[in-house]
mmCIF file with all atom_site columns, C-alpha atoms in Angstrom:
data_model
loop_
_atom_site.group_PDB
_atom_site.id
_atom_site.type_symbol
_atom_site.label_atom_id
_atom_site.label_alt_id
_atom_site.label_comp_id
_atom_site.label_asym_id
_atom_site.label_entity_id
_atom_site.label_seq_id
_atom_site.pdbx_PDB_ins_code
_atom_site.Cartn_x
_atom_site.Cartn_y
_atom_site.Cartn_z
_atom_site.occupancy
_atom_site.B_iso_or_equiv
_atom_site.pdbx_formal_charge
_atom_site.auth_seq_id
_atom_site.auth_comp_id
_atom_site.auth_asym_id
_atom_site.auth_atom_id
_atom_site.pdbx_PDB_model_num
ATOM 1   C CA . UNK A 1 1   ? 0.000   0.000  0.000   1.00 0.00 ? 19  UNK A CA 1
ATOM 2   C CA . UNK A 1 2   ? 1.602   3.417  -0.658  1.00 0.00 ? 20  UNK A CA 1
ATOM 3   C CA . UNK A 1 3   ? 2.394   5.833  2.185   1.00 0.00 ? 21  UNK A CA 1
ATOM 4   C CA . UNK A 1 4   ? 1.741   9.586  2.156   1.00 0.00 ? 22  UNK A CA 1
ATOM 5   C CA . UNK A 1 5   ? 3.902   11.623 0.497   1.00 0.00 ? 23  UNK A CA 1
ATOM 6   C CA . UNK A 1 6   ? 4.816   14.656 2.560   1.00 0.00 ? 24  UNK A CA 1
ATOM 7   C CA . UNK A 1 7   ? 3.851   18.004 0.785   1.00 0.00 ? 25  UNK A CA 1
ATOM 8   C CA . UNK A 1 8   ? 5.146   21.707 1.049   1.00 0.00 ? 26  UNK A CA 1
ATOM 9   C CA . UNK A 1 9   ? 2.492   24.341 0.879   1.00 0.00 ? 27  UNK A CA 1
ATOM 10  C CA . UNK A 1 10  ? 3.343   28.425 1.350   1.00 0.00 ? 28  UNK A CA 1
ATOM 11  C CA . UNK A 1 11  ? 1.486   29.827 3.869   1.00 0.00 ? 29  UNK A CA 1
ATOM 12  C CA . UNK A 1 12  ? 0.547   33.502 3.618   1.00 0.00 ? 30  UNK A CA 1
ATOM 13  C CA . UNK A 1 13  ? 3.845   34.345 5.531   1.00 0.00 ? 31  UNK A CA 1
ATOM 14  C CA . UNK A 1 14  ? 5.718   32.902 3.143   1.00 0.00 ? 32  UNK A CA 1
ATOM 15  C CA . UNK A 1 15  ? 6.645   29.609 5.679   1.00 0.00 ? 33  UNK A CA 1
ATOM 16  C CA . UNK A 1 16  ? 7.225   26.626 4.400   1.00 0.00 ? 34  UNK A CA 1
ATOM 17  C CA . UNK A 1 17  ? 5.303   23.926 5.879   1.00 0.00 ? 35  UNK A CA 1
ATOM 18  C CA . UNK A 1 18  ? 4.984   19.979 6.126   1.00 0.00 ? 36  UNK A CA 1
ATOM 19  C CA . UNK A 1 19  ? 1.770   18.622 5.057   1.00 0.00 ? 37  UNK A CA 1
ATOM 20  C CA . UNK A 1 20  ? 0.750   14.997 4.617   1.00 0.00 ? 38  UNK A CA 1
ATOM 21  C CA . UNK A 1 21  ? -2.265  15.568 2.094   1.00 0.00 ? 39  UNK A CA 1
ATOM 22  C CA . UNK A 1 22  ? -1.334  14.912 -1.716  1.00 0.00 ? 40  UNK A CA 1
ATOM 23  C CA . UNK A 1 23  ? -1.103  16.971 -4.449  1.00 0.00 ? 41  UNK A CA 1
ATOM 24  C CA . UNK A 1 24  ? -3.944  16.329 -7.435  1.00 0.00 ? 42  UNK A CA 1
ATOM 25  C CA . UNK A 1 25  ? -0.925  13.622 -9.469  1.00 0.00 ? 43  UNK A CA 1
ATOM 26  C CA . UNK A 1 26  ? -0.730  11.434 -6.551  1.00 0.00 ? 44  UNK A CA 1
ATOM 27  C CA . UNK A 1 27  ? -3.913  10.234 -6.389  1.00 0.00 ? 45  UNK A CA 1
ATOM 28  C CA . UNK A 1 28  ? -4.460  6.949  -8.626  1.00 0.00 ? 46  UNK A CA 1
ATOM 29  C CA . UNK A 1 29  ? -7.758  6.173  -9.832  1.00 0.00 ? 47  UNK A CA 1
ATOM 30  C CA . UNK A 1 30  ? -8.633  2.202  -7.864  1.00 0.00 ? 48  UNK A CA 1
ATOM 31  C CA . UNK A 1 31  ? -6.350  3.221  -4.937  1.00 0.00 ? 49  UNK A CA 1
ATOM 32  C CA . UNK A 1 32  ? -7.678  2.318  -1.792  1.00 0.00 ? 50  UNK A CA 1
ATOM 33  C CA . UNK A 1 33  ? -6.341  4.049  0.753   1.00 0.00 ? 51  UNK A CA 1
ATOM 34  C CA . UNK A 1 34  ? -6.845  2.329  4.928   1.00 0.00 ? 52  UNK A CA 1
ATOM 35  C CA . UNK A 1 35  ? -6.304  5.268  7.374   1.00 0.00 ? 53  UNK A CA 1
ATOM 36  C CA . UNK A 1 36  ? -4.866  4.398  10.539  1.00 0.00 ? 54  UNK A CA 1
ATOM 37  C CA . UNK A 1 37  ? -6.513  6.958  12.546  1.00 0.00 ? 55  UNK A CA 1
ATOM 38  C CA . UNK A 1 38  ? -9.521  5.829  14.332  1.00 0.00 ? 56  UNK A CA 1
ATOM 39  C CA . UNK A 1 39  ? -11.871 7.517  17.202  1.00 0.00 ? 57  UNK A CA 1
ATOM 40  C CA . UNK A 1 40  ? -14.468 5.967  19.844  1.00 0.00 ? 58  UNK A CA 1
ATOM 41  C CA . UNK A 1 41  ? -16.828 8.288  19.987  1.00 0.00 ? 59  UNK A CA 1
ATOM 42  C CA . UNK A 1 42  ? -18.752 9.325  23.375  1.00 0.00 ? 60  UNK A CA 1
ATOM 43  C CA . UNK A 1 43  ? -21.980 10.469 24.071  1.00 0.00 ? 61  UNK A CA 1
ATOM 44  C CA . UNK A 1 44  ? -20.764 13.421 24.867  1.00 0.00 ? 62  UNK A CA 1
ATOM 45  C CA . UNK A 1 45  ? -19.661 14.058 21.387  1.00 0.00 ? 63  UNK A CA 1
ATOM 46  C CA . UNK A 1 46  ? -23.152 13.106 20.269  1.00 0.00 ? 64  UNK A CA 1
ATOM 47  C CA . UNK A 1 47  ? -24.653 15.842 22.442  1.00 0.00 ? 65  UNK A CA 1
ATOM 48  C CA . UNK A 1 48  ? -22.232 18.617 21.624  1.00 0.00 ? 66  UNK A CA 1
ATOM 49  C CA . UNK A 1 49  ? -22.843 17.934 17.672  1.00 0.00 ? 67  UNK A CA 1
ATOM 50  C CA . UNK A 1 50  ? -26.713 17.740 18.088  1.00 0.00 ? 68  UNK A CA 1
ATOM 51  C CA . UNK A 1 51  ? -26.016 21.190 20.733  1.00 0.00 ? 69  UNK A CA 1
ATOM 52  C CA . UNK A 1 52  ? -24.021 22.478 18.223  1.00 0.00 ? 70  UNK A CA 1
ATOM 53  C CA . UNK A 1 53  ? -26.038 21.817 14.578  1.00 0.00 ? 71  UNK A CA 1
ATOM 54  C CA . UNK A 1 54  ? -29.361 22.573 16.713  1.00 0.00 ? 72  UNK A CA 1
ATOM 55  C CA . UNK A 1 55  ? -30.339 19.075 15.897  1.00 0.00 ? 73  UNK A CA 1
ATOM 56  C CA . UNK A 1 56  ? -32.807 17.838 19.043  1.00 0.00 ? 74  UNK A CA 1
ATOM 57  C CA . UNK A 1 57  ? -33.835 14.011 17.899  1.00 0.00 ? 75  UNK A CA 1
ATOM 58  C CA . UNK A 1 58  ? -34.924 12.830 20.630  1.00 0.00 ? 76  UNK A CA 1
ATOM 59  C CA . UNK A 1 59  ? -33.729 9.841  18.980  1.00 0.00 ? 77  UNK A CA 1
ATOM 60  C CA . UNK A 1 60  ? -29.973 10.876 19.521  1.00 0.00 ? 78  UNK A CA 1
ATOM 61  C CA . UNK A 1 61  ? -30.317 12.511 22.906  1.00 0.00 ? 79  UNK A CA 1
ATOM 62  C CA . UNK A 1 62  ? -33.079 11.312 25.141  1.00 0.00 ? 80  UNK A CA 1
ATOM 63  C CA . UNK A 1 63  ? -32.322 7.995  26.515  1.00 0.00 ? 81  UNK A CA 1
ATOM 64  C CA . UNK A 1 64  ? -35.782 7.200  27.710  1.00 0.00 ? 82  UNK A CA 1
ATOM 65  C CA . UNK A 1 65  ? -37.757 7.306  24.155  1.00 0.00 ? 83  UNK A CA 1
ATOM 66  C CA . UNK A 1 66  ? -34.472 5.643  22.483  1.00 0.00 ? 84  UNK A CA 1
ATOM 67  C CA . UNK A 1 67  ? -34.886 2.857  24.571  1.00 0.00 ? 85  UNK A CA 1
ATOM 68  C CA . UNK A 1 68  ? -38.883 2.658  23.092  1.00 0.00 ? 86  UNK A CA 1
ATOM 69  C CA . UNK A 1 69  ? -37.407 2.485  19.711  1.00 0.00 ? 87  UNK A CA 1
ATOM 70  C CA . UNK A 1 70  ? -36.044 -0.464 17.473  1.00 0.00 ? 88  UNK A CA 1
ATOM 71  C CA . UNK A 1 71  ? -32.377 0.341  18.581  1.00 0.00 ? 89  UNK A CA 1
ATOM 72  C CA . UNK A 1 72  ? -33.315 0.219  21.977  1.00 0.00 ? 90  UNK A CA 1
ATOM 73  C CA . UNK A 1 73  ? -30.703 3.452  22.754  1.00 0.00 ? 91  UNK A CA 1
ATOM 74  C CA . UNK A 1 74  ? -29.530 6.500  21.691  1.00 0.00 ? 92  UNK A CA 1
ATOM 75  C CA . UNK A 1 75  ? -27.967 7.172  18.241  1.00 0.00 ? 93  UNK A CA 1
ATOM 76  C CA . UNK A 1 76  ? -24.934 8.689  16.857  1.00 0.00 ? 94  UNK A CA 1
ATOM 77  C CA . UNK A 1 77  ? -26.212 11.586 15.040  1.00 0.00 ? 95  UNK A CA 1
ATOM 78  C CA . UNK A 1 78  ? -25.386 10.794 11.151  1.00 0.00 ? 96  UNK A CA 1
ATOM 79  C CA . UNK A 1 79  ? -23.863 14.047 10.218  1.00 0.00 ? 97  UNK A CA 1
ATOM 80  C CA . UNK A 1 80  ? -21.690 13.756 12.738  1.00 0.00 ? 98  UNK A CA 1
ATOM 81  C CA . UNK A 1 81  ? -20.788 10.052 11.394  1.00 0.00 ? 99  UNK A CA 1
ATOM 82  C CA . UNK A 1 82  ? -20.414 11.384 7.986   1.00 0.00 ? 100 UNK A CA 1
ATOM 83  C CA . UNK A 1 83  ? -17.981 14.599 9.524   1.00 0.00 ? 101 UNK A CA 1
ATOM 84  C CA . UNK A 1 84  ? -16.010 12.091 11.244  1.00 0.00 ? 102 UNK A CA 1
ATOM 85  C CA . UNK A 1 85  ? -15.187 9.888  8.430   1.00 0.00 ? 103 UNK A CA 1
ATOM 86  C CA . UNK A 1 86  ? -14.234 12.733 6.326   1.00 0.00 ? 104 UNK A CA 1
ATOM 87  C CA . UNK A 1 87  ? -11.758 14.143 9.337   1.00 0.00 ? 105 UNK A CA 1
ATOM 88  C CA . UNK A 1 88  ? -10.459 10.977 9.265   1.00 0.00 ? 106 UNK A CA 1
ATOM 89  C CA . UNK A 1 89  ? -9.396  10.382 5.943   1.00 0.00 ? 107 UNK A CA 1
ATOM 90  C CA . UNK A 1 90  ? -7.860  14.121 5.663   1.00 0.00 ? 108 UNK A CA 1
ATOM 91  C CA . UNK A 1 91  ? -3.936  13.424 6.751   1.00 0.00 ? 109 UNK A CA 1
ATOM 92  C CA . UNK A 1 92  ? -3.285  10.867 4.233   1.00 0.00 ? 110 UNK A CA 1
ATOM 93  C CA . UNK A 1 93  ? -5.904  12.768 1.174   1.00 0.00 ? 111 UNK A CA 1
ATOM 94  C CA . UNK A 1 94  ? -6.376  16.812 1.305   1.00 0.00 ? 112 UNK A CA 1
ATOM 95  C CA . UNK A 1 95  ? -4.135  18.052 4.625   1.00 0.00 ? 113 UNK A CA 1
ATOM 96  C CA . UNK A 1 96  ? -2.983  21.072 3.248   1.00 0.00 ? 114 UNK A CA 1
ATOM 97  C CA . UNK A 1 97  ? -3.423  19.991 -0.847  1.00 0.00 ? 115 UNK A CA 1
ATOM 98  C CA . UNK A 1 98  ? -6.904  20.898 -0.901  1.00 0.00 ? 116 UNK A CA 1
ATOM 99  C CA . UNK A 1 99  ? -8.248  24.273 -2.154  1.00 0.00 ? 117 UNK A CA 1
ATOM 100 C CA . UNK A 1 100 ? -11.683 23.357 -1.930  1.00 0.00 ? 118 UNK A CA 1
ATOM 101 C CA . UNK A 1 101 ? -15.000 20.552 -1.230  1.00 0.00 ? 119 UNK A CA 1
ATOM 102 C CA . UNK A 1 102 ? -17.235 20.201 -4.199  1.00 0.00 ? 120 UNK A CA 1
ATOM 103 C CA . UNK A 1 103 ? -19.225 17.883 -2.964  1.00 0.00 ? 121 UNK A CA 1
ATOM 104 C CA . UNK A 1 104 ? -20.467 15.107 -0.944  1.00 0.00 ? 122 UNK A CA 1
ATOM 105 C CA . UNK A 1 105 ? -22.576 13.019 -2.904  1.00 0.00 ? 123 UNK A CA 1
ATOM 106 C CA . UNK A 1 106 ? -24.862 8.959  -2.665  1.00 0.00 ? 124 UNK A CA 1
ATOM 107 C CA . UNK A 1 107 ? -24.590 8.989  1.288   1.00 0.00 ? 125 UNK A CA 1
ATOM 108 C CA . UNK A 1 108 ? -25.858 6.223  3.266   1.00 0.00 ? 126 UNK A CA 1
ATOM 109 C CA . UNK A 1 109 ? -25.916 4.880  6.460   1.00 0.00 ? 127 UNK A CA 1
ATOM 110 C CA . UNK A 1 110 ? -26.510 1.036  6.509   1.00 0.00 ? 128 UNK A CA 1
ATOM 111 C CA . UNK A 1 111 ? -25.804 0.744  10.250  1.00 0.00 ? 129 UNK A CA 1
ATOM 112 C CA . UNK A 1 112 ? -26.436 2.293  13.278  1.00 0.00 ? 130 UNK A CA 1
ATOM 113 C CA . UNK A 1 113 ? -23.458 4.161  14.929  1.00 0.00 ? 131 UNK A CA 1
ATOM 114 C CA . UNK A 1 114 ? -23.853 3.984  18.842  1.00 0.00 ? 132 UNK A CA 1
ATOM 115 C CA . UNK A 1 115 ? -22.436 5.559  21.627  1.00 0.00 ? 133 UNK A CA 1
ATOM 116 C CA . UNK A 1 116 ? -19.087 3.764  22.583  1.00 0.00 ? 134 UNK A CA 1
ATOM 117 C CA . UNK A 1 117 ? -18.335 2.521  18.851  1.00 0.00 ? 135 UNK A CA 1
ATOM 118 C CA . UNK A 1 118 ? -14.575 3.001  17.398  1.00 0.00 ? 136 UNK A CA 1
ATOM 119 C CA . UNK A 1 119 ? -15.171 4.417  13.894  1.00 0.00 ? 137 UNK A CA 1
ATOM 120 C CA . UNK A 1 120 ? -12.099 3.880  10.820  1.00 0.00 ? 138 UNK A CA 1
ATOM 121 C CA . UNK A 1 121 ? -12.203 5.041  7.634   1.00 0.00 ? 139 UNK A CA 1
ATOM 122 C CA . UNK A 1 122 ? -10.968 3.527  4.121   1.00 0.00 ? 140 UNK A CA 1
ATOM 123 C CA . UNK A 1 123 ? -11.113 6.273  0.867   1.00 0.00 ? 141 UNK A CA 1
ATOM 124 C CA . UNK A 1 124 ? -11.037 4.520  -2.624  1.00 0.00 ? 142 UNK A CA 1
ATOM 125 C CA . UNK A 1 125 ? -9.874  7.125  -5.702  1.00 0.00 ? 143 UNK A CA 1
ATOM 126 C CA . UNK A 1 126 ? -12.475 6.781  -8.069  1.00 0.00 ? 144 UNK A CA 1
ATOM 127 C CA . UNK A 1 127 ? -11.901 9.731  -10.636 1.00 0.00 ? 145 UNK A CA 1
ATOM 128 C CA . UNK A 1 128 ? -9.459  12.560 -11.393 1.00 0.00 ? 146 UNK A CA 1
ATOM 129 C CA . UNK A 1 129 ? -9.614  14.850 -13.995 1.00 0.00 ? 147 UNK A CA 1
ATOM 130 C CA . UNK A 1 130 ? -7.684  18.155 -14.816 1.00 0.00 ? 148 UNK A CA 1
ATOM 131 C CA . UNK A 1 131 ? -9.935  21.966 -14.369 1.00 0.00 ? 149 UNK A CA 1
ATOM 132 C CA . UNK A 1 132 ? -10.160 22.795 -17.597 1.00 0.00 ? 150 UNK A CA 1
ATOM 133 C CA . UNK A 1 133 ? -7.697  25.639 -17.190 1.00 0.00 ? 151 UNK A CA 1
ATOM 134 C CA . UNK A 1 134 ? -5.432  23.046 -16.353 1.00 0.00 ? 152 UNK A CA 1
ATOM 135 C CA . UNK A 1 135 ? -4.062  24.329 -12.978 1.00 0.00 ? 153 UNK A CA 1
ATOM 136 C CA . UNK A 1 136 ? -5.513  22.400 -10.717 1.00 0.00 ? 154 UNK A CA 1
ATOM 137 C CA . UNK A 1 137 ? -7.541  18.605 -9.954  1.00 0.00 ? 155 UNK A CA 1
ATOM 138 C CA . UNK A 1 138 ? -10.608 17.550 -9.327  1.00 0.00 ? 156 UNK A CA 1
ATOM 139 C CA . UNK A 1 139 ? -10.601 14.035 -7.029  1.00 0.00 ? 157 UNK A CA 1
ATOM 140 C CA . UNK A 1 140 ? -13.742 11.700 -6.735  1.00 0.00 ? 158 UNK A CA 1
ATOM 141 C CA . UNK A 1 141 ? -13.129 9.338  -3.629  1.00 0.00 ? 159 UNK A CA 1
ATOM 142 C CA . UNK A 1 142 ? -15.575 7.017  -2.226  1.00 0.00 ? 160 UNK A CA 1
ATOM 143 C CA . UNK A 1 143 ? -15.358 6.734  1.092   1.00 0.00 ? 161 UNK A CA 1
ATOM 144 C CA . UNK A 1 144 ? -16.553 4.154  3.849   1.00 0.00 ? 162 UNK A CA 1
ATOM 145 C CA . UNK A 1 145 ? -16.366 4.184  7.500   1.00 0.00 ? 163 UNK A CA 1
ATOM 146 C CA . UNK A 1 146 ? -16.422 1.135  9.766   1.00 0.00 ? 164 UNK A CA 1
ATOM 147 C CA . UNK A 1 147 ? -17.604 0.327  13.770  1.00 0.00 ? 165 UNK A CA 1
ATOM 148 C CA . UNK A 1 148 ? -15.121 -2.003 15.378  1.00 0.00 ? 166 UNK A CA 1
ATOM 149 C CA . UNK A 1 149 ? -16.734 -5.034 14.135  1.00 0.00 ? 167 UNK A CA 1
ATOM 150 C CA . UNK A 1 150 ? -16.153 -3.579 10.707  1.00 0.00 ? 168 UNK A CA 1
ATOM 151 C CA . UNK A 1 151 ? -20.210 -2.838 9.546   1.00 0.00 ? 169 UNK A CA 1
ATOM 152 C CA . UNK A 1 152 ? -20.371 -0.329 7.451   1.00 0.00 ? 170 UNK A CA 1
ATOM 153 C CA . UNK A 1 153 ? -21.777 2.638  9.370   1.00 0.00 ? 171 UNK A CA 1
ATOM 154 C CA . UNK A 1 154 ? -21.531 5.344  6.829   1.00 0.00 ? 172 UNK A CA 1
ATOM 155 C CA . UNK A 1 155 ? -20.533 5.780  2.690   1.00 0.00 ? 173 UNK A CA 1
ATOM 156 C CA . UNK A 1 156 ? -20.301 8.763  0.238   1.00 0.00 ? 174 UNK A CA 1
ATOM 157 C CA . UNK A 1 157 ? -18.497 10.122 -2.538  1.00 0.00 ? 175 UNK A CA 1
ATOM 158 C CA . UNK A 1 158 ? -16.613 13.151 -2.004  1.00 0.00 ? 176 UNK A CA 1
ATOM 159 C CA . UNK A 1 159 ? -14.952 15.239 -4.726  1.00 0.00 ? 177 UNK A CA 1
ATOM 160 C CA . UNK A 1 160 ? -12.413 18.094 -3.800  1.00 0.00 ? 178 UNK A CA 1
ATOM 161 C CA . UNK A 1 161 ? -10.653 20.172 -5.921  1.00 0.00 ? 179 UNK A CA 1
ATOM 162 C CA . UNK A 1 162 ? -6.986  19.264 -5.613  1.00 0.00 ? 180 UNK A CA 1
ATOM 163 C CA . UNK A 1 163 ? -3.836  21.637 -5.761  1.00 0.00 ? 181 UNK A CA 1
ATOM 164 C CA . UNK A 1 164 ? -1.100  20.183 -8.666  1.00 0.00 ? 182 UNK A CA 1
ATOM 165 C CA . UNK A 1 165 ? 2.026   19.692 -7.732  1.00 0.00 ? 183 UNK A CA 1
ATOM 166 C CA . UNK A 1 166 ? 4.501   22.750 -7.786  1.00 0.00 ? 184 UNK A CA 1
ATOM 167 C CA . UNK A 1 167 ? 6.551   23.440 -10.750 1.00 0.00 ? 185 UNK A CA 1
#
C-alpha cells in the first residue's frame, strides 16, 4: 500500500510547511487508501454535535424514548458520522493539498453508529480529472467508515478540488 507523500504548501507568511495531504498527481484512480486513525466516539460528542447543529432528535439525545425504539438506545447523530469519516481520511488525502470541497454526494448509512463505537475510515480514488484551465484537480473518492466489528456505518463520494504539484 503506498504511504503519504509529505507536501510543502506556502502559507501567507511565506513559511514553508509539512503537510501529509497529496497533491492532485498522486492520487491513482482504484487506490484504496486504509487510514490508521480511528476515534471511539462518546456520548458526549453526540450531544455537543446535536447542541451544536441545533439538531434535538430525541432519537440521539433522550435515553428514555431511544430505549422505546427499534435500537433500543440513543444514536450517533449521522452528520456527525459522515464529519467524522471525512476528518479521518484528511492526513493521508487533502491536509494542506486541498483548495476546496465540491461535494459530498450517494450517502448512506446502513448501520447504526452507537455511543461507545470506534469508527475507521478507508477512501477509494475513483476519478481525477484536470480543471479545464489546467491548474488544478478535481478528485472523486468514495469513502466508507467502519464500527469495530467492521459494519459499514456510513458511505459517500466526495470530490475536492486538488492543488497540482509545484513546478
Amino acid at each position: 500500500m503506498r504511504t503519504a507523500t509529505t507536501a510543502r504548501v506556502l502559507h501567507r507568511d511565506s513559511d514553508v510547511a509539512d503537510m501529509a495531504g497529496r497533491y492532485y498527481e498522486e492520487f491513482e484512480v482504484g487506490e484504496t487508501i486504509e487510514h490508521e486513525k480511528r476515534r471511539t466516539v462518546s456520548e458526549s460528542d453526540n450531544q455537543r454535535f446535536c447542541d451544536m447543529t441545533m439538531n434535538q432528535q430525541p432519537l440521539h439525545l433522550d435515553a428514555e424514548f431511544a430505549a422505546d425504539t427499534r435500537f433500543g438506545e440513543r444514536l450517533v447523530n449521522g452528520l456527525y458520522t459522515m464529519s467524522l469519516a471525512v476528518g479521518l481520511t484528511i492526513p493521508e488525502t487533502t491536509d494542506g493539498t486541498i483548495v476546496a470541497n465540491l461535494s459530498y454526494d450517494g450517502v448512506e448509512h446502513p448501520h447504526p453508529v452507537f455511543h461507545g463505537d470506534t469508527i475507521r475510515a478507508r477512501s477509494t480514488v475513483t476519478e481525477t480529472r484536470e480543471t479545464s484551465d489546467g491548474e488544478r484537480g478535481i478528485v472523486t473518492m468514495h469513502v466508507e467508515a467502519f464500527n469495530q466489528d467492521d459494519a459499514l456505518v456510513c458511505e459517500f463520494d466526495r470530490t475536492v478540488l486538488s492543488l497540482k504539484r509545484p513546478e
